[in-house]
Amino acid sequence: MSGRRSAPRRRRPFLVALVATLGSLVGIAAVIAVVASIFVSGLARSYDRNTDTIADAFPTGERPAPADDDAVNVLLIGSDSRSRLDPGGDHTAGGRSDTLMLAHLPADRRSVQLMSIMRDSWVDIPGHGTAKVNAAYAWGGIPLTVQTVEQLLDVRIDHVAEIDFAGFTGMTDALGGVTVRSPQAFEAGGHHFVAGENRLDGTAALDFVRERHAFADADHTRVANQQAFMRGIVDGVLSKGTLTDPGRIQDFVTATSRYLSVDPGLDFGTLVGLGWSLRHASPDDLQTFTMPTAGGGTSPDGQSYVTVNQGAVQSLSAALRSDDLTNWLATNPH
């Protein structure tokens, strides 16, 4: 009896190729994951190592209640502090809070509202009476600045970040330049800025955000330029050229953190979490505006100041507390 020959095994080249490809992809994905983990860990170390922590960032005593939802308020302070040149510095000596911005991240994370508070706004400084809002920084540093803004707006500040103006130069150069839109042409620091789009390097960016004497309305245009710069930074960070360039990301984090001071809770992990929660928002979802004002005045000792529009600020405060700032902006000119 002759032996039966077994039927030849049917080959499935497509299936074999698919399995092999999937195996390769899994292997590549694993390698990418490891590399990404190492890269992100490096960024975290760079950020946490270079960034100063403000141990006493928040005031003691009674404060507004935290938001009931997941909305977050971050106070951004731009100063000419020289504390980084003096390790024992307290972020107050010789420094001024030339820029105050409140970043509001709504609970749905579909947008971000960035509000400028004009530095000459005449407000109540707890324990000191009425004065320009930037006096709070000179008299009591970041805790008094936070307390002043919290009292002014009746909302809780969840995080604080202070950046020395020199950091504007480093951030800009790390991104390979920033594009801003200027409402008018002007000269500053030997640079000529045209009305419309301007591509700035770090030195030009610093002159752009600090100039005010070139404008008839002084700080009003200066604040608009600072908002334009922040929009340019957001556009630069989220651009394809940055997101696909690990070296540029590393340079930006290093350049920024070197001049940055934050509250203890605003570590790298928190920043990543906030960034991930905003993944569905685009640069077009950034809304910039200025806290409502009502002309100017002169103090008894001869200081020129900006008057706060108390009625508008009360409705603004209510919108912040109810996390309805987008609708407030739609019904209030800014």
Short mmCIF file of C-alpha atoms in Angstrom, two decimals:
data_model
loop_
_atom_site.label_atom_id
_atom_site.label_comp_id
_atom_site.label_asym_id
_atom_site.label_seq_id
_atom_site.Cartn_x
_atom_site.Cartn_y
_atom_site.Cartn_z
CA MET A 1 0.00 0.00 0.00
CA SER A 2 1.51 3.20 -1.10
CA GLY A 3 1.87 5.98 1.45
CA ARG A 4 -0.45 8.97 1.12
CA ARG A 5 1.33 12.16 0.40
CA SER A 6 0.21 14.98 2.62
CA ALA A 7 -1.35 17.89 0.81
CA PRO A 8 1.03 20.78 0.43
CA ARG A 9 0.43 23.52 3.02
CA ARG A 10 -1.38 26.41 1.49
CA ARG A 11 0.65 29.54 1.70
CA ARG A 12 -0.91 32.81 2.69
CA PRO A 13 1.66 35.40 1.65
CA PHE A 14 -0.63 38.35 2.38
CA LEU A 15 -1.40 37.09 5.87
CA VAL A 16 2.26 36.40 6.57
CA ALA A 17 3.22 39.82 5.33
CA LEU A 18 0.48 41.46 7.40
CA VAL A 19 1.53 39.67 10.58
CA ALA A 20 5.16 40.53 9.94
CA THR A 21 4.24 44.16 9.29
CA LEU A 22 2.16 44.36 12.44
CA GLY A 23 5.00 42.82 14.38
CA SER A 24 7.37 45.38 12.97
CA LEU A 25 4.96 48.20 13.75
CA VAL A 26 4.55 47.01 17.33
CA GLY A 27 8.32 46.89 17.64
CA ILE A 28 8.68 50.36 16.15
CA ALA A 29 5.89 51.67 18.37
CA ALA A 30 7.66 50.25 21.41
CA VAL A 31 10.90 51.94 20.39
CA ILE A 32 9.09 55.23 19.75
CA ALA A 33 7.38 54.96 23.14
CA VAL A 34 10.70 54.44 24.88
CA VAL A 35 12.33 57.32 22.99
CA ALA A 36 9.34 59.56 23.67
CA SER A 37 9.43 58.64 27.35
CA ILE A 38 13.12 59.49 27.56
CA PHE A 39 12.54 62.76 25.68
CA VAL A 40 9.63 63.82 27.88
CA SER A 41 11.55 62.83 31.01
CA GLY A 42 14.40 65.03 29.78
CA LEU A 43 12.02 67.92 29.26
CA ALA A 44 10.60 67.41 32.76
CA ARG A 45 14.05 67.42 34.31
CA SER A 46 15.00 70.54 32.36
CA TYR A 47 11.82 72.35 33.36
CA ASP A 48 11.87 71.36 37.03
CA ARG A 49 15.63 71.97 37.34
CA ASN A 50 15.65 75.42 35.72
CA THR A 51 12.37 76.81 37.00
CA ASP A 52 12.26 78.65 40.30
CA THR A 53 9.55 77.65 42.75
CA ILE A 54 7.73 80.45 44.57
CA ALA A 55 7.17 78.89 47.97
CA ASP A 56 4.89 81.70 49.19
CA ALA A 57 3.05 82.37 45.93
CA PHE A 58 -0.37 82.69 47.54
CA PRO A 59 -1.64 85.00 50.28
CA THR A 60 -2.58 83.74 53.70
CA GLY A 61 -6.00 84.33 55.18
CA GLU A 62 -9.41 84.38 53.54
CA ARG A 63 -9.52 83.89 49.77
CA PRO A 64 -12.27 83.43 47.16
CA ALA A 65 -13.62 79.90 46.96
CA PRO A 66 -12.19 77.56 44.31
CA ALA A 67 -14.27 76.97 41.18
CA ASP A 68 -16.94 74.28 41.48
CA ASP A 69 -15.97 72.84 38.08
CA ASP A 70 -12.64 72.19 36.37
CA ALA A 71 -12.09 75.80 35.24
CA VAL A 72 -8.57 77.07 36.00
CA ASN A 73 -7.28 80.63 36.46
CA VAL A 74 -3.57 81.29 35.99
CA LEU A 75 -2.04 84.69 36.80
CA LEU A 76 0.82 85.55 34.45
CA ILE A 77 3.27 88.18 35.66
CA GLY A 78 5.88 89.77 33.43
CA SER A 79 8.44 91.66 35.47
CA ASP A 80 11.81 93.31 35.19
CA SER A 81 12.89 91.54 38.37
CA ARG A 82 16.56 90.78 38.66
CA SER A 83 16.06 88.06 41.26
CA ARG A 84 17.72 85.46 39.03
CA LEU A 85 20.93 87.43 39.23
CA ASP A 86 20.60 87.28 42.99
CA PRO A 87 19.88 83.76 44.30
CA GLY A 88 18.74 85.28 47.58
CA GLY A 89 16.31 87.62 45.84
CA ASP A 90 12.65 87.71 46.80
CA HIS A 91 11.16 88.69 43.44
CA THR A 92 10.43 92.18 44.76
CA ALA A 93 13.61 94.19 45.16
CA GLY A 94 13.95 96.60 42.28
CA GLY A 95 11.26 94.82 40.34
CA ARG A 96 7.94 95.90 38.88
CA SER A 97 5.08 93.84 37.49
CA ASP A 98 5.02 95.56 34.13
CA THR A 99 2.62 92.98 32.73
CA LEU A 100 -0.36 91.29 34.38
CA MET A 101 -2.49 88.77 32.52
CA LEU A 102 -5.14 86.36 33.71
CA ALA A 103 -5.43 83.16 31.67
CA HIS A 104 -8.84 81.51 32.11
CA LEU A 105 -9.12 77.87 31.04
CA PRO A 106 -12.83 76.96 30.90
CA ALA A 107 -13.97 73.61 32.23
CA ASP A 108 -14.72 72.33 28.71
CA ARG A 109 -11.18 73.30 27.54
CA ARG A 110 -12.53 74.36 24.14
CA SER A 111 -10.97 77.82 24.37
CA VAL A 112 -8.67 80.01 26.44
CA GLN A 113 -9.36 83.59 27.48
CA LEU A 114 -6.35 85.83 28.14
CA MET A 115 -7.15 89.10 29.91
CA SER A 116 -4.66 91.94 30.38
CA ILE A 117 -4.85 94.11 33.48
CA MET A 118 -3.32 97.50 32.74
CA ARG A 119 -0.45 98.17 35.10
CA ASP A 120 -1.69 101.68 35.95
CA SER A 121 -5.17 100.49 36.95
CA TRP A 122 -6.20 102.28 40.15
CA VAL A 123 -7.28 99.59 42.58
CA ASP A 124 -7.36 98.76 46.26
CA ILE A 125 -4.12 97.14 47.46
CA PRO A 126 -4.90 95.16 50.64
CA GLY A 127 -3.26 96.86 53.60
CA HIS A 128 -2.07 99.84 51.55
CA GLY A 129 -5.14 101.67 50.28
CA THR A 130 -5.69 102.63 46.63
CA ALA A 131 -2.77 102.67 44.20
CA LYS A 132 -1.70 101.43 40.79
CA VAL A 133 -2.06 97.68 40.58
CA ASN A 134 1.64 97.15 39.83
CA ALA A 135 2.51 98.71 43.21
CA ALA A 136 1.35 95.46 44.82
CA TYR A 137 4.39 93.67 43.43
CA ALA A 138 6.78 96.31 44.75
CA TRP A 139 5.18 96.33 48.21
CA GLY A 140 4.47 92.66 48.76
CA GLY A 141 5.76 90.62 45.85
CA ILE A 142 3.73 87.87 44.27
CA PRO A 143 1.51 87.04 47.31
CA LEU A 144 0.22 90.62 47.50
CA THR A 145 -0.20 90.76 43.72
CA VAL A 146 -2.31 87.59 43.83
CA GLN A 147 -4.33 88.93 46.76
CA THR A 148 -4.93 92.22 44.93
CA VAL A 149 -6.16 90.51 41.75
CA GLU A 150 -8.29 88.03 43.68
CA GLN A 151 -9.94 90.88 45.58
CA LEU A 152 -10.41 92.92 42.40
CA LEU A 153 -12.08 90.09 40.46
CA ASP A 154 -13.48 88.04 43.35
CA VAL A 155 -12.13 84.80 41.85
CA ARG A 156 -9.57 82.27 43.04
CA ILE A 157 -6.15 82.26 41.35
CA ASP A 158 -5.18 78.59 40.96
CA HIS A 159 -1.65 79.03 39.62
CA VAL A 160 0.95 81.76 39.22
CA ALA A 161 3.77 82.07 36.71
CA GLU A 162 6.25 84.94 36.66
CA ILE A 163 8.66 85.47 33.79
CA ASP A 164 11.47 87.97 33.61
CA PHE A 165 11.24 90.08 30.46
CA ALA A 166 14.60 88.71 29.38
CA GLY A 167 12.79 85.42 28.91
CA PHE A 168 10.78 86.93 26.06
CA THR A 169 13.99 87.11 24.07
CA GLY A 170 14.91 83.48 24.77
CA MET A 171 11.42 82.16 23.99
CA THR A 172 11.30 84.01 20.68
CA ASP A 173 14.72 82.88 19.50
CA ALA A 174 14.05 79.28 20.56
CA LEU A 175 11.05 79.25 18.22
CA GLY A 176 13.12 80.68 15.37
CA GLY A 177 11.22 83.97 15.58
CA VAL A 178 7.63 84.99 16.23
CA THR A 179 5.11 86.67 13.92
CA VAL A 180 2.97 89.41 15.48
CA ARG A 181 0.37 91.81 14.15
CA SER A 182 0.91 95.41 15.16
CA PRO A 183 -2.08 97.79 15.12
CA GLN A 184 0.19 100.62 13.96
CA ALA A 185 3.70 101.40 12.75
CA PHE A 186 6.25 102.62 15.31
CA GLU A 187 9.93 102.74 16.19
CA ALA A 188 11.47 101.25 19.33
CA GLY A 189 15.00 100.27 20.30
CA GLY A 190 16.28 100.84 16.79
CA HIS A 191 13.64 98.55 15.30
CA HIS A 192 10.94 99.62 12.85
CA PHE A 193 7.62 97.85 13.23
CA VAL A 194 5.06 98.12 10.45
CA ALA A 195 1.29 98.14 10.80
CA GLY A 196 0.27 94.53 10.25
CA GLU A 197 2.51 91.46 10.36
CA ASN A 198 6.05 91.64 11.72
CA ARG A 199 8.50 88.77 12.03
CA LEU A 200 10.51 89.31 15.20
CA ASP A 201 13.70 87.90 16.63
CA GLY A 202 14.26 87.93 20.37
CA THR A 203 15.68 91.43 20.68
CA ALA A 204 12.95 92.95 18.54
CA ALA A 205 10.30 91.06 20.49
CA LEU A 206 11.48 92.55 23.78
CA ASP A 207 11.33 96.07 22.33
CA PHE A 208 7.92 95.32 20.83
CA VAL A 209 6.29 94.27 24.13
CA ARG A 210 7.88 96.98 26.28
CA GLU A 211 7.42 100.13 24.19
CA ARG A 212 4.74 102.59 25.24
CA HIS A 213 6.15 106.08 24.72
CA ALA A 214 5.65 105.83 20.96
CA PHE A 215 1.87 105.70 21.36
CA ALA A 216 -0.63 108.46 22.02
CA ASP A 217 -2.60 106.11 24.27
CA ALA A 218 0.56 104.74 25.90
CA ASP A 219 -0.26 101.54 27.76
CA HIS A 220 -3.41 100.74 25.78
CA THR A 221 -1.44 99.98 22.59
CA ARG A 222 1.36 98.44 24.65
CA VAL A 223 -1.11 95.95 26.13
CA ALA A 224 -2.48 95.18 22.66
CA ASN A 225 1.09 94.48 21.49
CA GLN A 226 1.70 92.17 24.44
CA GLN A 227 -1.45 90.25 23.56
CA ALA A 228 -0.28 90.04 19.94
CA PHE A 229 3.05 88.65 21.15
CA MET A 230 1.34 86.00 23.28
CA ARG A 231 -0.76 84.98 20.29
CA GLY A 232 2.42 84.77 18.22
CA ILE A 233 4.03 82.52 20.86
CA VAL A 234 1.00 80.21 20.86
CA ASP A 235 1.04 80.04 17.06
CA GLY A 236 4.77 79.30 17.13
CA VAL A 237 4.55 76.57 19.76
CA LEU A 238 1.66 74.83 17.98
CA SER A 239 3.13 75.15 14.51
CA LYS A 240 4.11 72.02 12.59
CA GLY A 241 7.70 73.23 12.49
CA THR A 242 7.87 73.17 16.29
CA LEU A 243 5.77 70.12 17.11
CA THR A 244 7.79 67.95 14.71
CA ASP A 245 11.18 69.24 15.89
CA PRO A 246 12.24 67.77 19.26
CA GLY A 247 15.29 70.02 19.33
CA ARG A 248 13.19 73.14 19.01
CA ILE A 249 10.83 71.92 21.74
CA GLN A 250 13.80 71.27 24.01
CA ASP A 251 15.24 74.72 23.26
CA PHE A 252 11.90 76.40 23.98
CA VAL A 253 11.41 74.63 27.32
CA THR A 254 14.99 75.38 28.35
CA ALA A 255 14.81 79.02 27.28
CA THR A 256 11.47 79.56 29.01
CA SER A 257 12.17 77.74 32.26
CA ARG A 258 15.43 79.60 32.78
CA TYR A 259 13.48 82.81 33.36
CA LEU A 260 10.36 81.32 34.91
CA SER A 261 9.13 81.20 38.49
CA VAL A 262 5.97 79.24 39.35
CA ASP A 263 3.91 78.20 42.34
CA PRO A 264 4.72 74.73 43.77
CA GLY A 265 1.72 73.14 42.06
CA LEU A 266 2.65 74.24 38.55
CA ASP A 267 5.24 71.54 37.90
CA PHE A 268 5.91 69.85 34.57
CA GLY A 269 3.33 67.14 35.15
CA THR A 270 0.61 69.74 35.80
CA LEU A 271 1.59 71.67 32.67
CA VAL A 272 1.44 68.53 30.55
CA GLY A 273 -1.97 67.72 32.01
CA LEU A 274 -3.29 71.19 31.23
CA GLY A 275 -1.81 71.03 27.75
CA TRP A 276 -3.39 67.65 27.06
CA SER A 277 -6.76 68.90 28.29
CA LEU A 278 -6.54 71.68 25.69
CA ARG A 279 -5.71 69.33 22.81
CA HIS A 280 -8.97 70.12 21.00
CA ALA A 281 -8.41 73.89 21.13
CA SER A 282 -6.62 75.69 18.30
CA PRO A 283 -4.79 79.04 18.16
CA ASP A 284 -8.03 80.56 16.85
CA ASP A 285 -9.68 79.60 20.14
CA LEU A 286 -7.44 82.01 22.08
CA GLN A 287 -9.45 85.11 23.00
CA THR A 288 -7.53 88.19 24.18
CA PHE A 289 -9.01 91.27 25.81
CA THR A 290 -8.31 93.92 28.44
CA MET A 291 -10.04 94.36 31.77
CA PRO A 292 -12.64 97.13 31.31
CA THR A 293 -11.48 100.65 32.05
CA ALA A 294 -13.24 104.02 32.20
CA GLY A 295 -10.75 106.71 31.26
CA GLY A 296 -8.10 108.08 33.56
CA GLY A 297 -7.52 110.26 36.57
CA THR A 298 -4.91 111.88 38.77
CA SER A 299 -4.21 110.88 42.36
CA PRO A 300 -3.80 113.46 45.16
CA ASP A 301 -0.03 113.04 44.92
CA GLY A 302 -0.02 113.68 41.16
CA GLN A 303 0.05 110.15 39.72
CA SER A 304 -1.75 109.58 36.44
CA TYR A 305 -3.75 106.37 36.57
CA VAL A 306 -6.32 104.28 34.68
CA THR A 307 -9.82 104.15 36.14
CA VAL A 308 -11.40 100.72 36.45
CA ASN A 309 -14.93 100.35 35.04
CA GLN A 310 -16.46 98.98 38.21
CA GLY A 311 -19.83 97.99 36.73
CA ALA A 312 -18.25 96.09 33.83
CA VAL A 313 -15.75 94.41 36.15
CA GLN A 314 -18.59 93.20 38.37
CA SER A 315 -20.27 91.47 35.41
CA LEU A 316 -16.86 90.16 34.30
CA SER A 317 -16.32 88.72 37.77
CA ALA A 318 -19.70 86.98 37.63
CA ALA A 319 -18.82 85.53 34.22
CA LEU A 320 -15.52 84.21 35.53
CA ARG A 321 -17.16 82.58 38.54
CA SER A 322 -19.86 80.97 36.38
CA ASP A 323 -17.32 79.95 33.71
CA ASP A 324 -19.27 81.89 31.08
CA LEU A 325 -16.56 84.23 29.85
CA THR A 326 -17.07 83.42 26.16
CA ASN A 327 -20.66 84.68 26.28
CA TRP A 328 -19.58 87.71 28.31
CA LEU A 329 -17.07 88.63 25.64
CA ALA A 330 -19.72 88.27 22.94
CA THR A 331 -21.92 90.87 24.65
CA ASN A 332 -19.23 93.24 25.92
CA PRO A 333 -17.06 95.21 23.47
CA HIS A 334 -13.34 94.81 24.06
#
